[in-house]
XYZ file of C-alpha atoms in Angstrom:
680
model
C 86.814 122.621 -6.507
C 82.662 121.782 -7.421
C 80.283 120.453 -5.249
C 80.541 116.963 -7.198
C 83.992 116.806 -7.537
C 84.300 117.729 -3.287
C 81.717 115.050 -2.642
C 84.058 112.485 -4.010
C 87.199 113.706 -2.080
C 84.893 113.925 1.113
C 84.415 110.359 0.691
C 87.782 109.572 -0.007
C 88.849 111.284 2.884
C 86.649 109.820 5.172
C 87.302 106.130 3.961
C 90.978 106.921 4.432
C 90.791 108.626 7.896
C 88.353 105.150 9.391
C 90.970 103.240 7.847
C 93.777 104.864 9.848
C 91.805 105.039 12.747
C 91.010 101.398 12.857
C 94.900 100.993 12.609
C 95.860 103.556 15.552
C 93.230 102.870 17.845
C 92.153 99.241 17.583
C 95.095 97.466 16.165
C 97.587 99.629 17.719
C 99.585 99.226 14.391
C 99.627 102.568 12.687
C 100.945 103.193 9.052
C 100.632 107.002 9.030
C 102.940 109.356 11.190
C 100.563 112.081 13.411
C 101.364 114.713 11.000
C 100.208 113.022 8.125
C 97.073 111.710 9.604
C 96.783 115.235 10.916
C 96.398 116.558 7.547
C 94.024 114.065 6.214
C 91.474 115.449 9.083
C 92.496 119.107 8.371
C 91.454 118.749 4.677
C 88.178 117.088 5.521
C 86.739 119.811 8.098
C 88.167 122.728 5.706
C 85.858 120.803 3.112
C 82.889 120.160 5.256
C 82.982 123.523 6.417
C 82.907 124.941 2.987
C 79.865 122.440 1.384
C 78.199 122.015 4.966
C 75.070 120.338 3.358
C 77.869 116.950 2.804
C 78.263 116.301 6.523
C 76.555 113.367 7.785
C 76.476 111.654 11.139
C 79.157 109.149 9.996
C 81.855 111.450 9.167
C 84.819 111.158 11.327
C 84.637 114.846 12.158
C 81.420 113.971 13.825
C 82.798 111.544 16.191
C 85.254 111.207 18.930
C 87.272 108.177 17.849
C 87.239 104.376 16.665
C 85.172 102.191 18.175
C 86.733 99.735 21.330
C 88.323 96.508 20.714
C 85.919 93.312 21.358
C 88.822 91.839 23.463
C 87.771 93.436 26.846
C 84.203 94.054 28.374
C 83.029 97.670 27.260
C 82.894 100.494 29.486
C 80.959 103.366 29.562
C 82.335 106.657 30.332
C 80.036 108.911 32.461
C 81.157 111.750 30.800
C 82.392 111.568 27.159
C 86.135 111.472 26.806
C 86.858 114.343 23.977
C 89.627 114.542 21.596
C 91.211 117.889 21.052
C 91.378 120.613 18.602
C 94.849 121.014 17.002
C 96.692 124.168 16.349
C 99.996 124.106 14.154
C 101.209 127.465 14.385
C 101.054 130.834 16.820
C 99.177 132.302 14.340
C 96.253 129.801 15.099
C 96.898 129.935 18.909
C 96.160 133.402 18.748
C 93.005 132.897 16.677
C 91.893 130.359 19.619
C 92.273 132.921 22.265
C 90.501 135.548 20.058
C 87.841 133.167 19.444
C 87.464 132.384 23.356
C 87.043 136.063 23.847
C 84.752 136.131 21.479
C 82.334 133.797 22.692
C 82.656 134.932 26.132
C 81.890 138.484 25.184
C 85.187 139.887 26.760
C 87.569 142.511 25.895
C 89.487 141.478 23.253
C 92.472 143.100 24.879
C 91.930 141.437 28.090
C 93.854 138.470 29.600
C 92.369 135.037 29.745
C 94.288 132.784 32.248
C 95.373 129.456 30.794
C 96.875 126.221 32.162
C 99.670 124.924 29.408
C 100.718 121.013 29.940
C 102.840 119.312 27.914
C 101.106 116.594 25.389
C 102.197 112.917 26.272
C 102.049 110.773 23.340
C 100.815 107.804 25.405
C 97.444 106.303 25.896
C 94.467 108.001 27.085
C 92.689 106.678 29.942
C 89.621 107.142 32.642
C 90.013 106.021 36.428
C 86.990 105.441 38.468
C 87.243 106.102 42.276
C 84.568 105.456 45.032
C 85.255 106.685 48.281
C 88.791 106.896 47.202
C 89.186 103.496 46.101
C 90.275 102.536 42.718
C 87.167 100.511 41.017
C 87.644 100.697 37.372
C 89.933 101.757 34.301
C 89.301 102.172 31.029
C 90.540 103.185 27.551
C 89.107 106.086 25.783
C 87.589 104.001 23.050
C 85.555 106.043 20.993
C 84.922 108.757 23.958
C 81.639 107.546 24.755
C 82.796 103.924 25.451
C 85.983 101.984 26.038
C 87.412 98.731 26.963
C 87.401 97.847 30.958
C 91.419 97.386 31.542
C 91.206 97.453 35.216
C 92.827 94.506 36.146
C 95.720 95.537 33.609
C 95.990 98.879 35.163
C 95.864 97.554 38.533
C 99.850 96.609 38.027
C 100.885 100.505 37.187
C 102.177 101.444 40.155
C 102.078 105.268 39.657
C 97.966 104.307 39.633
C 97.031 104.948 43.538
C 94.750 102.016 44.426
C 93.899 103.980 47.362
C 94.002 107.838 47.909
C 94.937 110.107 50.657
C 93.169 112.987 51.773
C 96.820 114.588 51.893
C 100.046 112.313 50.669
C 102.140 110.814 54.005
C 104.722 113.425 55.069
C 102.378 116.671 54.179
C 101.629 118.804 56.664
C 99.042 120.621 54.744
C 99.021 123.965 52.562
C 95.861 125.647 54.415
C 93.829 124.295 51.387
C 91.655 121.403 51.885
C 90.762 118.867 49.141
C 88.131 116.457 50.430
C 88.056 113.314 48.775
C 85.181 112.888 46.290
C 82.546 110.124 46.962
C 82.798 109.335 43.204
C 85.088 110.735 40.580
C 86.270 109.466 37.133
C 89.806 110.937 36.410
C 91.419 111.112 32.673
C 94.980 110.734 32.407
C 97.821 109.099 29.889
C 99.614 105.982 30.304
C 103.087 106.164 28.586
C 105.793 104.216 28.651
C 109.791 105.840 29.278
C 111.702 106.124 26.401
C 114.624 103.585 28.404
C 111.888 101.334 29.062
C 111.062 101.300 25.224
C 114.656 100.412 24.516
C 115.139 97.630 27.250
C 111.683 96.065 25.628
C 112.885 96.490 22.176
C 116.103 94.829 22.819
C 114.445 91.794 24.381
C 111.963 91.473 21.700
C 115.062 91.791 18.641
C 116.858 89.139 20.585
C 113.591 86.866 21.009
C 112.876 87.358 17.582
C 109.432 89.526 18.186
C 108.712 92.434 16.075
C 109.852 95.851 17.969
C 107.769 98.543 19.127
C 108.110 101.387 16.617
C 107.283 104.233 19.175
C 106.814 104.485 22.921
C 102.777 104.998 21.941
C 102.490 101.988 20.492
C 104.364 100.310 23.395
C 102.157 101.764 26.033
C 99.076 100.823 23.842
C 99.947 97.473 23.420
C 101.070 96.657 27.122
C 97.966 98.050 28.624
C 95.714 95.991 26.543
C 97.350 92.991 27.136
C 95.208 89.778 27.567
C 97.429 88.386 30.658
C 98.184 91.349 33.186
C 101.492 89.395 34.004
C 102.869 90.923 30.718
C 101.725 94.117 31.496
C 103.330 94.604 34.959
C 106.472 93.753 33.415
C 106.847 96.678 31.251
C 106.893 99.614 33.747
C 104.397 101.789 32.461
C 103.354 105.132 34.098
C 101.074 107.814 33.915
C 100.276 111.505 34.084
C 96.820 112.396 35.636
C 95.584 115.788 33.697
C 91.769 116.167 33.919
C 88.623 115.759 36.136
C 85.569 114.132 34.236
C 83.112 113.441 36.574
C 82.849 114.216 40.524
C 80.324 114.068 43.498
C 80.883 116.209 46.558
C 83.660 118.217 45.204
C 84.044 121.083 42.948
C 86.780 123.154 41.542
C 87.206 127.075 41.072
C 89.732 126.285 38.123
C 91.793 123.451 36.637
C 95.023 124.304 38.060
C 93.533 123.946 41.704
C 92.109 120.575 40.484
C 95.867 119.631 39.427
C 96.903 120.390 42.736
C 94.163 118.472 44.406
C 95.314 115.567 42.334
C 99.155 115.702 43.759
C 97.159 115.879 47.233
C 95.378 113.148 46.919
C 98.393 110.810 45.644
C 98.017 111.038 41.874
C 101.062 111.638 39.599
C 100.626 114.949 37.578
C 103.160 116.319 35.165
C 105.547 118.882 36.912
C 105.884 120.473 33.522
C 102.990 122.452 33.783
C 102.125 126.090 34.389
C 99.603 128.461 35.197
C 99.752 131.096 32.227
C 98.302 134.911 32.482
C 97.716 135.194 28.851
C 98.370 133.574 25.419
C 101.701 135.283 25.233
C 102.897 133.136 28.359
C 101.588 130.027 26.984
C 103.073 130.592 24.072
C 106.545 131.491 25.416
C 106.111 127.839 27.026
C 105.632 126.070 24.011
C 108.413 127.466 22.649
C 110.337 126.696 25.757
C 109.410 122.928 25.338
C 109.830 122.924 21.694
C 113.577 123.425 22.171
C 113.707 121.249 25.665
C 111.469 118.321 24.206
C 114.568 116.041 23.845
C 115.986 116.234 27.162
C 112.885 114.839 29.123
C 112.728 110.904 29.301
C 109.573 110.363 27.733
C 107.734 111.429 24.488
C 105.735 114.271 23.649
C 104.454 115.565 20.696
C 102.935 119.000 21.223
C 101.463 121.255 24.580
C 97.825 121.329 25.824
C 96.609 124.627 26.373
C 93.327 125.008 28.383
C 91.050 127.871 30.051
C 91.952 127.865 33.681
C 88.371 128.681 35.058
C 86.014 125.969 35.752
C 82.948 128.592 35.065
C 84.110 129.568 31.653
C 85.139 126.249 30.524
C 81.595 125.199 31.165
C 80.023 128.267 29.397
C 82.115 127.478 26.438
C 81.171 124.078 26.203
C 82.197 121.524 23.148
C 81.638 121.011 19.620
C 81.143 117.275 18.608
C 84.364 116.030 18.820
C 86.263 118.539 21.016
C 85.803 120.915 23.749
C 86.178 124.716 22.712
C 88.286 125.335 25.726
C 91.110 123.591 25.340
C 93.265 123.344 22.428
C 96.766 121.204 21.406
C 99.406 122.810 19.899
C 101.627 120.187 17.811
C 105.077 120.305 17.519
C 106.510 119.561 13.959
C 107.248 115.819 13.124
C 110.615 115.179 13.301
C 110.594 113.725 9.769
C 113.024 113.934 6.821
C 113.293 112.237 3.401
C 116.379 110.587 2.293
C 117.431 107.874 0.104
C 117.957 104.256 0.517
C 121.310 102.969 -0.534
C 121.444 99.358 0.475
C 119.992 97.227 2.486
C 122.171 94.931 4.424
C 121.165 91.982 6.541
C 122.775 91.683 10.553
C 122.788 88.630 12.545
C 122.136 88.802 16.223
C 123.096 87.022 18.886
C 120.035 84.199 18.782
C 120.958 84.003 15.079
C 118.476 86.760 13.925
C 118.684 87.999 10.881
C 117.733 91.585 10.895
C 117.544 94.014 7.699
C 119.088 97.181 7.973
C 118.816 100.336 5.490
C 121.918 102.317 4.629
C 120.514 105.651 3.798
C 122.149 108.937 2.485
C 122.979 110.867 5.742
C 120.244 113.354 6.788
C 119.895 115.379 9.796
C 115.957 114.058 11.881
C 115.754 116.409 14.925
C 119.284 117.528 15.327
C 120.810 113.917 14.772
C 122.403 112.462 11.740
C 120.874 109.540 10.946
C 122.264 106.940 8.338
C 121.058 103.557 9.179
C 117.802 102.368 10.396
C 116.210 98.788 11.115
C 113.625 97.314 8.722
C 112.927 94.900 11.443
C 112.095 91.998 9.157
C 111.422 90.647 5.801
C 107.768 90.694 6.076
C 108.082 94.786 7.024
C 109.712 95.497 3.837
C 107.405 94.107 2.105
C 104.169 95.551 3.922
C 106.191 99.250 3.525
C 107.276 98.211 -0.232
C 110.724 99.415 0.394
C 113.649 99.242 -2.343
C 116.919 99.791 -2.659
C 117.115 103.210 -4.560
C 113.762 104.291 -3.144
C 113.458 108.063 -1.461
C 111.877 107.307 1.752
C 110.109 109.468 4.566
C 112.207 108.546 7.981
C 111.734 109.993 11.689
C 113.148 109.316 15.090
C 110.335 106.954 16.535
C 109.973 108.530 19.926
C 112.071 111.184 19.057
C 114.782 108.701 19.355
C 114.534 105.381 17.132
C 115.127 105.759 13.090
C 112.635 104.313 11.194
C 111.247 104.243 7.512
C 107.874 105.954 7.760
C 106.713 105.383 4.131
C 108.071 105.212 0.715
C 107.786 108.149 -1.737
C 106.169 106.050 -4.528
C 106.149 109.382 -6.973
C 109.978 109.485 -6.830
C 110.763 106.189 -8.478
C 112.801 106.167 -11.922
C 112.029 102.507 -12.225
C 116.121 101.911 -11.259
C 114.945 100.946 -7.685
C 115.984 96.985 -6.747
C 113.569 95.136 -4.608
C 115.028 93.450 -1.403
C 115.500 89.619 -1.566
C 116.121 88.040 2.107
C 119.330 85.874 1.519
C 118.714 81.900 1.764
C 122.277 81.557 3.722
C 123.397 83.440 6.407
C 125.501 86.403 5.001
C 127.788 85.996 7.681
C 128.983 82.117 7.621
C 126.867 81.133 4.948
C 125.086 78.458 7.214
C 121.307 77.613 6.731
C 118.554 80.018 7.738
C 115.018 78.766 8.797
C 111.851 80.697 9.721
C 109.741 79.345 12.274
C 106.005 78.738 11.689
C 104.523 81.647 13.438
C 107.535 83.896 13.673
C 108.083 86.993 11.444
C 112.296 86.524 11.848
C 114.375 84.258 10.390
C 117.255 82.648 11.896
C 120.927 81.478 11.173
C 120.811 77.983 12.845
C 124.978 77.622 12.938
C 125.630 77.637 16.612
C 129.450 78.616 15.369
C 128.545 81.497 13.495
C 131.273 84.207 13.930
C 128.576 86.667 14.028
C 126.664 84.962 16.443
C 129.664 84.110 18.353
C 130.679 87.884 18.492
C 127.303 88.935 20.127
C 127.331 86.572 22.186
C 130.402 87.342 23.856
C 129.466 90.907 23.839
C 126.489 90.343 25.751
C 128.458 87.551 28.189
C 131.047 90.514 29.019
C 128.454 93.070 29.275
C 127.364 95.401 32.630
C 124.505 93.596 33.584
C 126.086 89.921 32.911
C 129.720 89.345 34.017
C 130.819 93.347 33.667
C 134.092 92.451 32.316
C 135.596 96.009 31.395
C 137.839 96.827 28.843
C 136.811 94.068 26.334
C 134.859 95.713 23.764
C 133.435 94.940 20.191
C 136.766 95.778 18.198
C 138.704 93.643 20.431
C 136.018 90.940 20.454
C 136.163 91.087 16.461
C 140.203 90.767 16.433
C 139.858 88.194 19.068
C 137.556 85.993 16.881
C 139.458 86.984 13.655
C 142.780 85.705 15.005
C 141.355 82.258 16.176
C 141.687 83.245 19.808
C 137.633 83.264 20.930
C 135.398 81.045 19.632
C 132.837 80.877 22.886
C 132.784 82.759 26.052
C 134.642 80.282 27.547
C 137.627 81.072 25.528
C 137.900 84.322 27.695
C 139.225 82.276 30.274
C 142.128 80.786 28.779
C 143.718 84.290 27.098
C 147.586 84.953 28.048
C 149.367 88.279 27.927
C 150.983 87.224 24.656
C 147.784 86.747 22.715
C 146.182 90.330 23.776
C 149.412 91.579 22.372
C 148.745 90.344 19.130
C 145.993 92.705 18.653
C 145.931 96.341 17.269
C 146.753 99.277 19.864
C 147.206 97.089 22.535
C 150.371 97.368 24.929
C 151.299 95.817 27.818
C 149.853 97.663 30.842
C 146.273 97.476 28.562
C 146.639 93.835 28.724
C 147.220 93.350 31.920
C 143.971 95.773 32.934
C 141.738 93.338 30.493
C 143.223 89.806 31.691
C 142.610 91.123 35.362
C 139.001 92.329 34.657
C 138.536 89.039 32.818
C 139.677 87.151 36.120
C 137.768 89.558 38.297
C 134.466 88.134 36.308
C 135.111 84.828 37.555
C 133.527 85.972 40.894
C 130.104 86.574 40.211
C 126.328 85.975 40.749
C 124.515 82.803 39.571
C 121.819 85.230 38.349
C 124.348 87.358 36.097
C 125.640 84.405 35.273
C 122.336 82.941 33.921
C 121.660 86.097 32.239
C 125.080 86.098 30.695
C 124.573 82.859 28.603
C 122.147 84.413 26.641
C 119.231 81.979 26.661
C 116.547 82.723 24.213
C 113.833 84.580 26.269
C 115.885 84.661 29.517
C 116.464 88.411 30.451
C 117.852 89.622 33.859
C 114.582 89.030 36.314
C 113.571 85.658 35.018
C 117.493 84.759 35.554
C 116.919 86.054 38.761
C 113.725 84.059 39.341
C 116.116 80.898 38.509
C 118.658 81.729 40.743
C 116.425 82.331 43.623
C 114.290 78.961 43.062
C 117.408 76.500 41.940
C 120.693 77.881 43.741
C 122.707 76.204 41.323
C 123.933 75.889 37.659
C 123.625 72.340 37.345
C 119.962 72.150 38.687
C 118.823 74.339 35.842
C 120.709 72.003 33.165
C 119.096 68.840 34.556
C 115.372 70.551 34.917
C 112.612 69.640 32.381
C 110.701 71.992 30.227
C 107.676 70.540 32.406
C 109.309 71.056 35.397
C 110.627 74.635 34.508
C 107.084 75.675 33.521
C 105.439 75.227 37.095
C 107.744 78.085 38.381
C 106.111 81.145 38.854
C 106.884 83.812 36.536
C 108.323 81.258 34.137
C 105.765 80.413 31.167
C 106.013 77.125 28.559
C 107.609 79.313 26.052
C 110.583 80.371 28.296
C 110.792 76.785 30.127
C 110.969 75.129 26.311
C 113.822 77.367 25.454
C 115.870 76.703 28.645
C 115.385 72.944 28.002
C 116.202 73.496 24.564
C 119.376 75.426 25.553
C 120.740 72.947 27.775
C 119.792 70.023 25.263
C 122.759 71.530 22.927
C 125.756 69.543 23.634
C 127.905 72.484 22.756
C 126.137 75.060 25.341
C 126.760 72.438 27.805
C 130.249 72.395 26.864
C 130.709 76.108 27.028
C 129.141 75.808 30.523
C 131.369 73.091 31.932
C 134.691 75.005 30.468
C 133.616 78.081 31.780
C 133.014 76.073 35.496
C 136.584 74.515 35.093
C 138.126 77.727 34.228
C 137.090 78.864 37.543
C 134.298 80.832 37.169
C 132.368 80.577 40.117
C 128.224 81.569 39.885
C 127.452 82.004 43.888
C 123.742 81.696 44.388
C 122.566 84.859 46.537
C 122.047 83.866 49.953
C 118.652 84.938 50.930
C 118.450 86.788 54.592
C 116.067 85.628 57.052
C 113.302 87.474 58.528
C 115.127 88.918 61.128
C 117.616 90.580 59.150
C 117.831 94.496 58.993
C 117.018 94.661 55.266
C 114.241 91.540 55.313
C 110.866 92.770 53.563
C 112.665 96.396 52.770
C 112.302 97.823 49.818
C 115.577 100.082 48.564
C 116.314 102.530 45.691
C 119.829 103.893 44.732
C 120.377 107.373 42.834
C 123.346 108.608 41.971
C 126.905 107.776 41.789
C 128.302 105.503 44.538
C 131.922 105.916 46.036
C 132.292 102.612 47.505
C 130.581 99.997 44.890
C 128.720 100.030 41.588
C 124.564 100.384 41.787
C 124.584 96.638 40.656
C 126.804 95.691 43.734
C 124.822 97.255 46.128
C 121.999 95.984 44.870
C 123.218 92.529 45.042
C 124.008 93.304 48.519
C 119.954 94.254 49.411
C 118.630 91.198 47.990
C 121.237 88.936 49.648
C 120.137 90.446 52.892
C 116.298 89.719 52.398
C 115.382 92.841 50.696
C 114.208 94.228 47.401
C 115.958 96.774 45.219
C 113.848 98.597 42.798
C 114.566 101.284 40.171
C 111.756 103.797 40.619
C 110.694 105.470 44.120
C 107.088 105.245 45.001
C 105.120 105.296 48.434
C 106.193 101.456 49.205
C 109.664 102.329 49.256
C 111.284 102.144 52.288
C 114.996 103.844 51.790
C 116.556 105.614 49.145
C 120.259 105.650 49.470
C 121.514 108.884 47.571
C 124.987 109.101 46.028
C 126.814 111.846 44.509
C 124.635 114.152 41.556
C 121.352 112.339 42.824
C 118.814 113.878 40.515
C 114.858 113.449 40.310
C 114.609 110.230 42.443
C 116.284 112.052 45.571
C 113.866 114.818 44.983
C 110.461 112.202 44.742
C 112.099 110.626 47.932
C 111.736 114.081 49.835
C 108.387 114.967 48.468
C 106.733 111.762 49.537
C 108.520 111.308 52.684
C 110.416 108.442 52.140
C 113.882 108.068 54.614
C 117.028 109.045 52.157
C 120.372 107.644 53.432
C 123.755 108.686 52.496
C 125.948 106.057 50.979
C 127.819 105.531 54.259
C 124.379 105.274 56.279
C 123.593 102.561 53.929
C 127.087 100.932 54.580
C 126.509 101.210 58.427
C 122.919 99.681 58.067
C 124.024 96.618 56.448
C 127.390 96.295 58.945
């Protein structure tokens, strides 16, 4: 390539990278995978290295990142938050080690000590503390100036608002870490995969676009203009670096991480001190195999020179420190062919296109289906039946179509057309203004009936065991069930009509249905499947009203005055109970003996009043949900994560990381029997 051609290609690459920076950092809506973005940046870097006279100050290689959004106040970092150079092979990692030794003028055969850390796929942020108090939190932005998101970050429970000289319950290790007068700490806000799945289920049911991966979810959550939204999304953080500090200095990066833990920060436990680059390579190989075993998404390993003095000698280039490198794992992507696009119907009537693909293994899992979310998303990516597409497991879990390989089109591909009638019942479809999702408006649609009953019987609703999707299909097909209330009219002879159904199993299912009559008001509200009403909102409504008839009679205006019930939820509740069919189903459920009882909240003198409990492991005498309901009934609070605010952790059989964390934090641990004795 001559210089003129190189100049044209460099300009093309800069435009593409600037556009994708904007999509990634400002809009939180990337259209390229990380691997594709990295390829563009590597090509630009190589061309500029070959033609250094073509380098300009506005090149993406000469800056740290994209400009911050104008939605928040700008915040200037005391020291820049630099990005990292990447390595994609062990040879590149060894070259990094050789470069370090050459710059430090040390023996090529000598060992340089490194720290290896998992590279979390989240959102980089800085936290400023003055005299141990959290004062400011900001996004990375362009590395020099970010967005002030302090209010949102205060809702992340793993971010300490006040630091400790040493965490409660620790006696010290003989090494003191005095709190700095002022410091700026760097970390990564992220979302657990399980939490991503929960939020996407709720968004899909509500007809809202789902998050493609945990990074998008974390970025979108932490940059909400309403902190209340952020607080409901259970974000987490790992702190990994010290950007600026007054009154304290560390000899090594590893010692800094130990100080973070002593002060009360959350650091990644899967971090290793490596005596040389070979040991760091072993860590990378180990986690390349184990990455699917952890509950959050990682896309590589960060290798850092351990000695701070050596870091200072090495310094930084325009956009990255010389003393650290990110080893990127291979993207979990494959290509396959879209054989068809079908449309599924959810319990709220939402129509969701689903790609049916030639089965292909992605990251050890065979994938043959992927949600396409909505018609707008299909149009944006121009996905057609017969297309060859790149797919990946978003967050290494959820299959998604990344892009179409247009060059492989033959002309026989068929554009997808959204049906104008429901594919299940033939009913009318409407697409509310401002929403991306089309809906079937027929409340008697069999697909909606099935999904509503599946939801009604689910574990966190009425918890009716033995009534699975296959049985529900047959019950609907035989005209035995049209809504949830019909479940309570079933007789043994009805169930015996189903395939593979014997008398013993039929009686067991009926017993489980009968047991479901005795439930709590919050579970009953959640089981009704009211749009936008999840478990938490159901609990809020149950606590406020105490009876289902009071909720039925409430206006949207009245509902909207309840804390944590906004106008959208209020209107959804009013609309649900304004529908005669829905009121009829509720009336029939009550007449068939379903008895939703309001949880009795104990007075302040009760043993659990004001106490926070966490259950872990398998309980012998009740389910975890039943135990949590007992806690709430006795005035306590049951949460899913252990923190310094936790009063008791109740450990059943095979208790895991929550038990270990409780011991680390000095939280009182009870056996299940000790918990029973306490509440007795």
